[in-house]
Coordinates of C-alpha atoms and ligand atoms in Angstrom, one line a residue:
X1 CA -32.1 14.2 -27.4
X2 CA -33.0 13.1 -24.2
X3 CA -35.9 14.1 -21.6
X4 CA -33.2 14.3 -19.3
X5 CA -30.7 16.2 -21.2
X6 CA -33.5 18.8 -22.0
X7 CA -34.4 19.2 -18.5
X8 CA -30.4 19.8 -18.1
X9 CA -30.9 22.3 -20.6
X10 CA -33.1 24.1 -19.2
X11 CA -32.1 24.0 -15.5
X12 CA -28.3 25.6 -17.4
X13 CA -30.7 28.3 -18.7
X14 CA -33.2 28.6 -15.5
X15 CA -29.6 28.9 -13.3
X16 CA -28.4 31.7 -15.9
X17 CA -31.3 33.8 -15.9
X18 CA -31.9 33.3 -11.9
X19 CA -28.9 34.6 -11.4
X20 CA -29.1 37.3 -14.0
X21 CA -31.9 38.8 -11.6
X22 CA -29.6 37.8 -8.8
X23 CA -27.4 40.8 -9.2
X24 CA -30.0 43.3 -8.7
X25 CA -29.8 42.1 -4.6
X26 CA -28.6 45.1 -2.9
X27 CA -25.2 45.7 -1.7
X28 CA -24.2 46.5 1.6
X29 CA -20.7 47.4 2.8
X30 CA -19.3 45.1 5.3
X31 CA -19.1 47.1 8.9
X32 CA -15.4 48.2 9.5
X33 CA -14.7 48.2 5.7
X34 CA -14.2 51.9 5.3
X35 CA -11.4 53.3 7.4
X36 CA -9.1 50.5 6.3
X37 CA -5.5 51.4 4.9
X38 CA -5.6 53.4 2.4
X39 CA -8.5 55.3 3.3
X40 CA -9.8 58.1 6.0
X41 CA -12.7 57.0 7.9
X42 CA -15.7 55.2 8.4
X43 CA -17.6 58.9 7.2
X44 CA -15.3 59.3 4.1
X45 CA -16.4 59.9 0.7
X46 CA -15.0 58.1 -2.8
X47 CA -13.9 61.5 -5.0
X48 CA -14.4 59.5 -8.0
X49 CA -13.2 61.4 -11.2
X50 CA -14.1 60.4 -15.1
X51 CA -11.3 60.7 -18.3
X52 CA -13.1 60.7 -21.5
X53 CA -16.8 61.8 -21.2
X54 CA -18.2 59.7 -24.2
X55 CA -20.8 56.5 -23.8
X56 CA -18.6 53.8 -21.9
X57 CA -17.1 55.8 -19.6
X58 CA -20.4 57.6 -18.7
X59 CA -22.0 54.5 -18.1
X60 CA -18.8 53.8 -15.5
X61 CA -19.3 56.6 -14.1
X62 CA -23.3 56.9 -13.4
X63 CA -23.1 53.1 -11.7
X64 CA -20.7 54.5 -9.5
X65 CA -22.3 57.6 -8.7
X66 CA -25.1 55.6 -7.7
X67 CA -23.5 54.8 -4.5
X68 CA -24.5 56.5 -1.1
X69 CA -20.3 57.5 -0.6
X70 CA -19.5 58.1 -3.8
X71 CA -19.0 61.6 -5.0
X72 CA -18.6 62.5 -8.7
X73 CA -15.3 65.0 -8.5
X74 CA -13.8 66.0 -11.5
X75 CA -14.7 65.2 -15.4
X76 CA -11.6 65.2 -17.4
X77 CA -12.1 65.2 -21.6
X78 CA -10.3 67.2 -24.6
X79 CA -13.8 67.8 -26.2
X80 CA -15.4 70.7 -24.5
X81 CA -18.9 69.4 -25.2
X82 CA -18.3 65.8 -23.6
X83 CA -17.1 67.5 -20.5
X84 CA -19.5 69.8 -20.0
X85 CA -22.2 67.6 -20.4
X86 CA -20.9 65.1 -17.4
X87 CA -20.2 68.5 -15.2
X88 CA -23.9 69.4 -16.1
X89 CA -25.4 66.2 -15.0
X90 CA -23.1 66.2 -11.7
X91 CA -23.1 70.3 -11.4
X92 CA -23.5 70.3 -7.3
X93 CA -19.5 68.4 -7.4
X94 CA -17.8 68.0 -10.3
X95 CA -15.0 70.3 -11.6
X96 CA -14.2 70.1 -15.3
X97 CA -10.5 69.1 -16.8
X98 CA -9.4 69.5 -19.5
X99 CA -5.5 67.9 -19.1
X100 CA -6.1 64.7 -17.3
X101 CA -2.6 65.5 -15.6
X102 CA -4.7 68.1 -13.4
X103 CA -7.3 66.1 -12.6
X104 CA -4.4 63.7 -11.3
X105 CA -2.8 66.9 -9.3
X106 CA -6.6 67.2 -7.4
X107 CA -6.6 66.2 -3.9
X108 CA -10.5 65.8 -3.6
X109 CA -10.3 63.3 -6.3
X110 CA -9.3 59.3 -5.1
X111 CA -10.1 56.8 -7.7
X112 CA -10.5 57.9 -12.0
X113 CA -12.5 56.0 -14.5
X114 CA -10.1 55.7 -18.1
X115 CA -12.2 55.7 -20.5
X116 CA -10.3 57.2 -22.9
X117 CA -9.1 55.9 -26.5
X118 CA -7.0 52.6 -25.8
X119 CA -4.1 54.3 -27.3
X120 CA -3.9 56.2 -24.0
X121 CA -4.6 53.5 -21.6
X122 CA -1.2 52.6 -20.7
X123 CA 0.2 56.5 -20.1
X124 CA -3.0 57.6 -18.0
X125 CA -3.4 54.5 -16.0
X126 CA 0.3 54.8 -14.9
X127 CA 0.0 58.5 -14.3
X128 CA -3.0 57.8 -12.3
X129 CA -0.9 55.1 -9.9
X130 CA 2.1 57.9 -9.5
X131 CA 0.0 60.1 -8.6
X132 CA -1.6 58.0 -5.8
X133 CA -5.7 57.2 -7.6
X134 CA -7.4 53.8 -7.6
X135 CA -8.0 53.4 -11.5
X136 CA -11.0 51.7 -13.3
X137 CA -9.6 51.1 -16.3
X138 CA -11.8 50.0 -19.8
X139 CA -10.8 47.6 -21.4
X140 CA -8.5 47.0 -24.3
X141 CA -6.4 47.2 -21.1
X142 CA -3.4 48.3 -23.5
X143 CA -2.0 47.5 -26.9
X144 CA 1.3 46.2 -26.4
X145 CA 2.9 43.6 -24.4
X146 CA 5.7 46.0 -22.7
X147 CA 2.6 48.5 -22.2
X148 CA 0.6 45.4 -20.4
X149 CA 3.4 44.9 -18.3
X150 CA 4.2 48.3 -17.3
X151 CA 0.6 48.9 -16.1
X152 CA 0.6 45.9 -13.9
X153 CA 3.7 46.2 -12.6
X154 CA 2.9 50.3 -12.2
X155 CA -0.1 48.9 -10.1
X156 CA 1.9 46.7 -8.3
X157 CA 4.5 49.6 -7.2
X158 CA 2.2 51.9 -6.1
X159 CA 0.1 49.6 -4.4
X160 CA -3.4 51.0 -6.0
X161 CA -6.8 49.1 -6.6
X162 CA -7.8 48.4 -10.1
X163 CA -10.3 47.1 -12.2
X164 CA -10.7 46.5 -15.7
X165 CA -13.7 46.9 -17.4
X166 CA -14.5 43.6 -18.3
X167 CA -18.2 43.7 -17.0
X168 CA -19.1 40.1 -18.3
X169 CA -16.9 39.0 -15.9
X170 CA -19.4 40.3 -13.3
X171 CA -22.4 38.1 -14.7
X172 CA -24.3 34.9 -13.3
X173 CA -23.5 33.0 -16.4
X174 CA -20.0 32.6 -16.6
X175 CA -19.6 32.0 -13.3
X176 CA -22.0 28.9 -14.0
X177 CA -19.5 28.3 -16.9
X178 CA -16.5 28.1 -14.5
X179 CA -17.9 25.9 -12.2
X180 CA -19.2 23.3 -14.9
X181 CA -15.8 23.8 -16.3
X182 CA -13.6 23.4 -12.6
X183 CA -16.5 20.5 -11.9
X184 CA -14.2 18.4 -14.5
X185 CA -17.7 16.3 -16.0
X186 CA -16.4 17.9 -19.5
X187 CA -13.3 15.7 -19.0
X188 CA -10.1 16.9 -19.9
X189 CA -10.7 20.0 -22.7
X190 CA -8.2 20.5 -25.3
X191 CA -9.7 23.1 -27.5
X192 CA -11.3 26.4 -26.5
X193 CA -12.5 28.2 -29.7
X194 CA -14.0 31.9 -29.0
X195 CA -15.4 34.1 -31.5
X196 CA -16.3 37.3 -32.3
X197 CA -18.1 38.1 -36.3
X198 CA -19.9 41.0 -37.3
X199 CA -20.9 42.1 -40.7
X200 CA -20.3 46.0 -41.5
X201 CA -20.6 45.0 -45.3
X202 CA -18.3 46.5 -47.8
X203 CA -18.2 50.1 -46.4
X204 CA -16.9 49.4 -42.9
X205 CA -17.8 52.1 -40.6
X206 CA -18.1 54.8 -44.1
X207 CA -15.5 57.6 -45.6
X208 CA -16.2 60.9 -44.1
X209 CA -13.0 63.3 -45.6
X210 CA -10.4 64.5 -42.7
X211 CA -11.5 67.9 -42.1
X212 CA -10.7 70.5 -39.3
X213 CA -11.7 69.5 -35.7
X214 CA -15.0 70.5 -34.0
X215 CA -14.4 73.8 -31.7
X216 CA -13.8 73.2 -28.4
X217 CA -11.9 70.0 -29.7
X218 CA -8.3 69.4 -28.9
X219 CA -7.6 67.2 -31.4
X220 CA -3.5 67.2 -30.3
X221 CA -4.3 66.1 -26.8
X222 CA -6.8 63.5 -28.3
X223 CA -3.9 62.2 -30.2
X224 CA -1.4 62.3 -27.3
X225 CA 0.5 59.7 -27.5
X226 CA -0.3 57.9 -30.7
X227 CA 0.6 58.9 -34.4
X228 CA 0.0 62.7 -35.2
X229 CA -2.8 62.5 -38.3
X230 CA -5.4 64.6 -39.1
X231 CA -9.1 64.8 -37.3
X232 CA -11.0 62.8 -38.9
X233 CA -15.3 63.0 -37.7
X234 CA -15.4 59.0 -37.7
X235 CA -12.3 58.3 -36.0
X236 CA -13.4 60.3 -32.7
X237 CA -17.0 59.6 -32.6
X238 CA -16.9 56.2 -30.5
X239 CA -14.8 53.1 -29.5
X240 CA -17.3 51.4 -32.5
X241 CA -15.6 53.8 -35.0
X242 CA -12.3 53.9 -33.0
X243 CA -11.8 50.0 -33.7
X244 CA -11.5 50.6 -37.1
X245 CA -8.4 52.2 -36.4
X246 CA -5.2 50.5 -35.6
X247 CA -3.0 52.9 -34.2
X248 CA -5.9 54.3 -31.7
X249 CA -7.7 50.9 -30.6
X250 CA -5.4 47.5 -32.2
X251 CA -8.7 46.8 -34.2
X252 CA -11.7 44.3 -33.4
X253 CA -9.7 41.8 -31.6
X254 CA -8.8 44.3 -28.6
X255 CA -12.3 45.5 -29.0
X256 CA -14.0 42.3 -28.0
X257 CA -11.7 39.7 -27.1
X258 CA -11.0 40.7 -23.8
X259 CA -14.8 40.4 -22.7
X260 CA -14.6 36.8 -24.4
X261 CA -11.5 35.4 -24.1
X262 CA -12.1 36.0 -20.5
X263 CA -13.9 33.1 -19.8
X264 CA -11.7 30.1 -20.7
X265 CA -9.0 32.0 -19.1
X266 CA -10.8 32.1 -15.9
X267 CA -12.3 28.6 -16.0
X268 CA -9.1 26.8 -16.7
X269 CA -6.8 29.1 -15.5
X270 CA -4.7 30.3 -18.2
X271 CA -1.3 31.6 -17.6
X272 CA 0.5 32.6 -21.0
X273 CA 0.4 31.2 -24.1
X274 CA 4.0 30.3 -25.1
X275 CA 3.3 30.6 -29.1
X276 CA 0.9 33.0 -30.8
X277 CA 0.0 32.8 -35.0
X278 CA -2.0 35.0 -36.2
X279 CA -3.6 35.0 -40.0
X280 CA -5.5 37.9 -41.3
X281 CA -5.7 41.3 -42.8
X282 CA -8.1 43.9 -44.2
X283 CA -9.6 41.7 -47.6
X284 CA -12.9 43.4 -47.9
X285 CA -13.3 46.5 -45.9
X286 CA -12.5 49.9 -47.3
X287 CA -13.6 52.6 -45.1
X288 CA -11.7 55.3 -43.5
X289 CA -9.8 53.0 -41.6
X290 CA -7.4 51.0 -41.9
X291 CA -7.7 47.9 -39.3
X292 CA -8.3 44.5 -40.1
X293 CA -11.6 42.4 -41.1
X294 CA -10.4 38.9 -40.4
X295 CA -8.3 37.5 -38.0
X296 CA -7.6 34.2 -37.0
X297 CA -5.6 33.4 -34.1
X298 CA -4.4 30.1 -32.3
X299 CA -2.5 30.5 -28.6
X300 CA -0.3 27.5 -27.6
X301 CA -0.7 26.7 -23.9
X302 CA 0.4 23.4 -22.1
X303 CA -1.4 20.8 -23.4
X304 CA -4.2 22.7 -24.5
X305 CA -5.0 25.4 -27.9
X306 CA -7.8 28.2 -27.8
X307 CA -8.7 30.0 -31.3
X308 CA -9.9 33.3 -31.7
X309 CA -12.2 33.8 -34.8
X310 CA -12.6 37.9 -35.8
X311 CA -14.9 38.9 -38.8
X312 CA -16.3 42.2 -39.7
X313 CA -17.6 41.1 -43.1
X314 CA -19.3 37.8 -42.2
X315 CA -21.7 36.8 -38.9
X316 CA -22.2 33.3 -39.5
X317 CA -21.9 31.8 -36.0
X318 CA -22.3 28.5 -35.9
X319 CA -25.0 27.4 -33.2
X320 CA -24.9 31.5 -32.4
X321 CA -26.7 32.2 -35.0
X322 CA -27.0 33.1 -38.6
X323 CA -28.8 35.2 -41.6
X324 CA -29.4 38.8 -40.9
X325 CA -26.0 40.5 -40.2
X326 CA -25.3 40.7 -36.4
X327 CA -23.2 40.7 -33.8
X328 CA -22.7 37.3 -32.5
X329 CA -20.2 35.9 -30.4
X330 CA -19.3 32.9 -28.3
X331 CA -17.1 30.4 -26.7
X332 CA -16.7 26.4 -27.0
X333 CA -14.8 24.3 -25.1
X334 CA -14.1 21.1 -26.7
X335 CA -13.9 18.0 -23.6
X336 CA -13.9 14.1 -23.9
X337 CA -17.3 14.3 -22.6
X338 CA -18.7 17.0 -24.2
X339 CA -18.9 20.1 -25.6
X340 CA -19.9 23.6 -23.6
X341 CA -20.7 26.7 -25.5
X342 CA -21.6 29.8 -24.2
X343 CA -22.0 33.3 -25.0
X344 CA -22.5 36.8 -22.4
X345 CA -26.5 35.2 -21.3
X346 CA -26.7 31.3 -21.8
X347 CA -24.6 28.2 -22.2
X348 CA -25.3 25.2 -23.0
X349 CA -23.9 21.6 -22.8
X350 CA -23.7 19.0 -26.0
X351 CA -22.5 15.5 -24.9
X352 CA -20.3 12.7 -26.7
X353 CA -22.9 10.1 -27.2
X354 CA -23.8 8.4 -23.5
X355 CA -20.9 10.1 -21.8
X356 CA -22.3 13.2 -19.4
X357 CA -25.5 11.2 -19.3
X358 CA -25.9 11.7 -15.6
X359 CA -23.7 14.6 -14.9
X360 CA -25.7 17.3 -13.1
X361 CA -24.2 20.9 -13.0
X362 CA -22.6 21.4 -9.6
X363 CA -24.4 23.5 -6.8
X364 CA -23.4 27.6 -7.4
X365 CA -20.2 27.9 -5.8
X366 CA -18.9 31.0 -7.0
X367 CA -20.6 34.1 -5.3
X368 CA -22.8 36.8 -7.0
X369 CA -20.8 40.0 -8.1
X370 CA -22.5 43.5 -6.7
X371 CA -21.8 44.4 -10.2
X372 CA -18.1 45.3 -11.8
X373 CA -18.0 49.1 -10.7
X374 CA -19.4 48.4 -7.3
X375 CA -16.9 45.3 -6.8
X376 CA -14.2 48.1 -7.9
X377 CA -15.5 50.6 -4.9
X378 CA -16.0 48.3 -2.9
X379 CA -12.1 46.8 -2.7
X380 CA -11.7 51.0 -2.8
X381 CA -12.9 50.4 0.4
X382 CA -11.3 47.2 1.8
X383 CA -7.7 47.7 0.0
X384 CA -8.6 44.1 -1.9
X385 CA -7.8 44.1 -5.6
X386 CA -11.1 43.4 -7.6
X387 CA -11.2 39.9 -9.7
X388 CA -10.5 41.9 -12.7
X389 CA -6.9 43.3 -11.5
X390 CA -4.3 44.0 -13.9
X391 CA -2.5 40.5 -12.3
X392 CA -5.3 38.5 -13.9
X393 CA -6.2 40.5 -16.8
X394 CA -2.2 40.6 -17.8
X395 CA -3.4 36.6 -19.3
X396 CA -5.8 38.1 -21.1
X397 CA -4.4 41.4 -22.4
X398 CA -1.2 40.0 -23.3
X399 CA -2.1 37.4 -25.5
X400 CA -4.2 39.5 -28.0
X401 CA -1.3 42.0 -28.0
X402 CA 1.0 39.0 -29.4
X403 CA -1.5 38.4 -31.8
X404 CA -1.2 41.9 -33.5
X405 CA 2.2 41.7 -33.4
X406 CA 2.2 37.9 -35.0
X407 CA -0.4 39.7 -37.9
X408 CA 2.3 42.2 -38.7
X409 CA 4.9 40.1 -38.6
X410 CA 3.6 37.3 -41.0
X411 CA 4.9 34.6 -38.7
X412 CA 3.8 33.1 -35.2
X413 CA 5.9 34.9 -32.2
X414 CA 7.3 32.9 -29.4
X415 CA 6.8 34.0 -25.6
X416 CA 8.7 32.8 -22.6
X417 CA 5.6 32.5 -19.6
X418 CA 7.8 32.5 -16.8
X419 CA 10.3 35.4 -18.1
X420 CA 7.3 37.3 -19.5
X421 CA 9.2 37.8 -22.1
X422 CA 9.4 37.6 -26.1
X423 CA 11.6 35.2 -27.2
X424 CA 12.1 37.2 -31.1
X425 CA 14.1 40.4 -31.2
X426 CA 12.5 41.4 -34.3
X427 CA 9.2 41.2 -32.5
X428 CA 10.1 42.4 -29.2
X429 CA 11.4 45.3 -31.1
X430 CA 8.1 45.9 -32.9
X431 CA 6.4 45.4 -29.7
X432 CA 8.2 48.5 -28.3
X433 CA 6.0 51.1 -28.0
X434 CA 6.4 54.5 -29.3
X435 CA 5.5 57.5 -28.1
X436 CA 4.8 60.8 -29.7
X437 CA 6.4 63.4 -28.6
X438 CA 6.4 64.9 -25.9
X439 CA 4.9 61.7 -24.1
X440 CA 7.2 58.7 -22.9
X441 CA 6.4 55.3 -22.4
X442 CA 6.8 54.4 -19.0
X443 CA 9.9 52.2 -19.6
X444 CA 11.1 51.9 -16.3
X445 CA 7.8 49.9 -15.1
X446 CA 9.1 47.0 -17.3
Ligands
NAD1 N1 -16.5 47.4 -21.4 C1 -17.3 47.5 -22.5 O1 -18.2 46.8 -22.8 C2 -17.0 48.7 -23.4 C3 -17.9 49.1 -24.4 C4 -17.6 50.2 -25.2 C5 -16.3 50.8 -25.0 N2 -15.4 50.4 -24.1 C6 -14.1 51.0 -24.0 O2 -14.3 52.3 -23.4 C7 -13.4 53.2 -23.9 C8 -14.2 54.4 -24.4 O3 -15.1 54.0 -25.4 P1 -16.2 55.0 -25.9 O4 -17.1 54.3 -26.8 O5 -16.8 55.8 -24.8 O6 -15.3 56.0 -26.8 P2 -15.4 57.5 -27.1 O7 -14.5 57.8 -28.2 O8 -16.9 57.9 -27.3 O9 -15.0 58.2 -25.8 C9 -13.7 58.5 -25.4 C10 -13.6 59.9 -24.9 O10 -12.2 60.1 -24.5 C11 -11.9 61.5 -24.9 N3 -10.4 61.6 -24.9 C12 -9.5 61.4 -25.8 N4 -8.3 61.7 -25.4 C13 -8.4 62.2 -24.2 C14 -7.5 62.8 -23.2 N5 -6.2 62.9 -23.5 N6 -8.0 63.2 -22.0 C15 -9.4 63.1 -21.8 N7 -10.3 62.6 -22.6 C16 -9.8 62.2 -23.8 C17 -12.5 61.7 -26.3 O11 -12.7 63.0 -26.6 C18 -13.9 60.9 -26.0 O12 -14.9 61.8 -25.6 C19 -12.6 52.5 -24.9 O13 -11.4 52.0 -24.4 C20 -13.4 51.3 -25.3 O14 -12.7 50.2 -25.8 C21 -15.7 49.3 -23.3

């Protein structure tokens, strides 16, 4: 390698890290923000309300709470211990709720964090647009297509700001991805691959029996709208253990891809892919779940393919990494010019030969994020929808639900981009979610 493609190696990993510290720059409000539609006055407060008290959606919750206007309203979980615990730590403001429906029905609360199971994403997130709340919503955004659609379109209605919690998106690096990308020095890409491989060895996440739930647990209302089963200790602990499960998370590739997939869909500007295959199953794996351990996945767009690569019994990763199990993940894109790959903190550029042998990386174009949850409160305050709206994140969501549906299916499943439609009745019908009783899907949002 060259002097000068090292020193362009390292000014890509100087401009990451600079701007890694560059988010730490405080934020400030823009005068006349607050007191825009949609909101009181220039004195008002954010009544910002939390469903499901575990990790992630604590997390949320305590970077919002760390705003001057933000007041922490209402903690809404089934398990009497995770709500308490979030009512503790905000105890001068925040009422506990046990039915998120009443947390909806408060007037002091505005905006809610989901951060629930995924199986519930769709339900609460439309719930929360009827009833009039701003909605930070984690991330699988949903795990159907029709569910994907109904929540955009729900947000669309009601005219509510929403985020999804894809906080990589809020990073320096990947915005220094797009631009090398946009900058078109790679020359025309053809091939995204992105990846996700972890290795959980034989035993998966482990085989704790079903047994009764924990008191104070409301194991039905955990359930909701999902597929009535017994409570099983592994199953609730966390979204880690939760992935294992279909019916309650769509597996790994819900888990991660979003966060990955993310980035050639923003640098290239993805719409939908018009043809999904997806090859895998559960080969290795035998815990007490039941979701798969490899998939692989190809999406057909225009004139270009990406590939998503899922493991949970093999971490080999390429230039990412190898030998001791881990978590490693990444993304290439595959130009006449070059290669890029990149993961959450770095990228780094591998030229064709001479071509690229001059090409700089443009100047910063894109601006710094305040951070995901503060760009959320912020278009709280302006009315704006955040760069992670359900709008954007629908080319992101919906691809990864057609992929589950092409693994069950056996066969790749067609998709009409401009009808938003899918163009196989079996599939369309398998896509159709279903509801346990007494919940509904929110049909009439698609
Ligand atoms: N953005 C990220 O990097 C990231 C990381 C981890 C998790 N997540 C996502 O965040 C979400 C939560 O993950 P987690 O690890 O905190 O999971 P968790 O299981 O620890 O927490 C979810 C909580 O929701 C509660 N809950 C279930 N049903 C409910 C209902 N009807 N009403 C109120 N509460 C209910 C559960 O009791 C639990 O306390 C998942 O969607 C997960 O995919 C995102």
């Amino acid at each position: 390698m060259s002097e000068e493609q090292i020193s362009r190696r390292s000014f890509i990993r100087e401009a990451a890290s600079v701007g890694t510290a560059g988010m730490a720059v405080p934020y400030f409000v823009p005068a006349g923000a607050l007191g825009a539609p949609g909101r009181a006055g220039a004195n008002d407060k954010i009544g910002v309300g939390l469903i499901g008290c575990g990790g992630m959606g604590r997390a949320n919750l305590n970077a919002c709470a760390a705003q001057s206007d933000v007041v922490v309203a209402g903690a809404c979980d089934v398990w009497k211990s995770r709500r308490d615990a979030v009512v503790a730590q905000y105890k001068d403001t925040a009422k506990p709720y046990h039915d998120y429906r009443e947390m909806l029905a408060a007037e002091d609360i505005d905006a809610v964090i989901i951060a629930s199971p995924p199986h519930w994403h769709c339900r609460m997130a439309v719930d929360a647009c009827e009833a009039g709340k701003d909605l930070y919503l984690q991330k699988p955004m949903t795990l159907h297509v029709a569910e994907s659609l109904a929540v955009r379109n729900a947000v669309r209605k009601h005219k509510r700001v929403c985020q999804i919690g894809t906080q990589i998106h809020a990073g320096q690096n990947y915005r220094r991805v797009v631009e090398f990308i946009r900058s078109g020095k790679l020359g025309p890409i053809s091939v995204a691959r992105t990846f996700n491989v972890m290795n959980q060895g034989p035993g998966g996440v482990g085989s704790a029996p079903n047994s009764d739930p924990p008191a104070g647990m409301d194991w039905n209302l955990w359930l909701g709208p999902g597929p009535k089963r017994a409570f099983n200790p592994l199953l609730a602990q966390s979204s880690y253990h939760h992935c294992s499960f279909m019916a309650y998370s769509g597996g790994w590739t819900p888990g991660m891809a979003p966060h990955i997939i993310d980035l050639p869909v923003w640098a290239l500007e993805l719409g939908y892919p018009s043809v999904t295959y997806c090859s895998g199953g559960r080969y290795v794996i035998d815990d007490a779940g039941d979701g798969p351990d490899v998939q692989e996945i190809t999406w057909q767009y225009p004139n270009f393919t990406m590939t998503w690569m899922m493991s949970l019994v093999n971490s080999f990763a390429f230039d990412f990494g190898r030998g001791t199990p881990a978590r490693r993940l990444g993304i290439y894109f595959h130009g006449v010019n070059g290669t890029l790959y990149a993961n959450y903190g770095m990228h780094e550029i591998v030229p064709e030969g001479d071509f690229l042998k001059d090409a700089e990386p443009p100047a910063p174009s894109i601006p710094p994020s305040p951070g995901h949850e503060l760009e959320w409160l912020d278009c709280i305050r302006t009315r704006k929808q955040p760069s992670c709206n359900p709008d954007y994140h629908c080319k992101i969501d919906v691809p990864i639900c057609l992929a589950n549906l092409s693994m069950k299916l056996g066969r790749a499943v067609r998709f009409d981009p401009a009808a938003e439609r899918i163009l196989d009745d079996e599939a369309a019908r398998l896509d159709a979610p279903r509801y346990r009783d007494p919940w509904k899907f929110p049909r009439e949002y698609v």
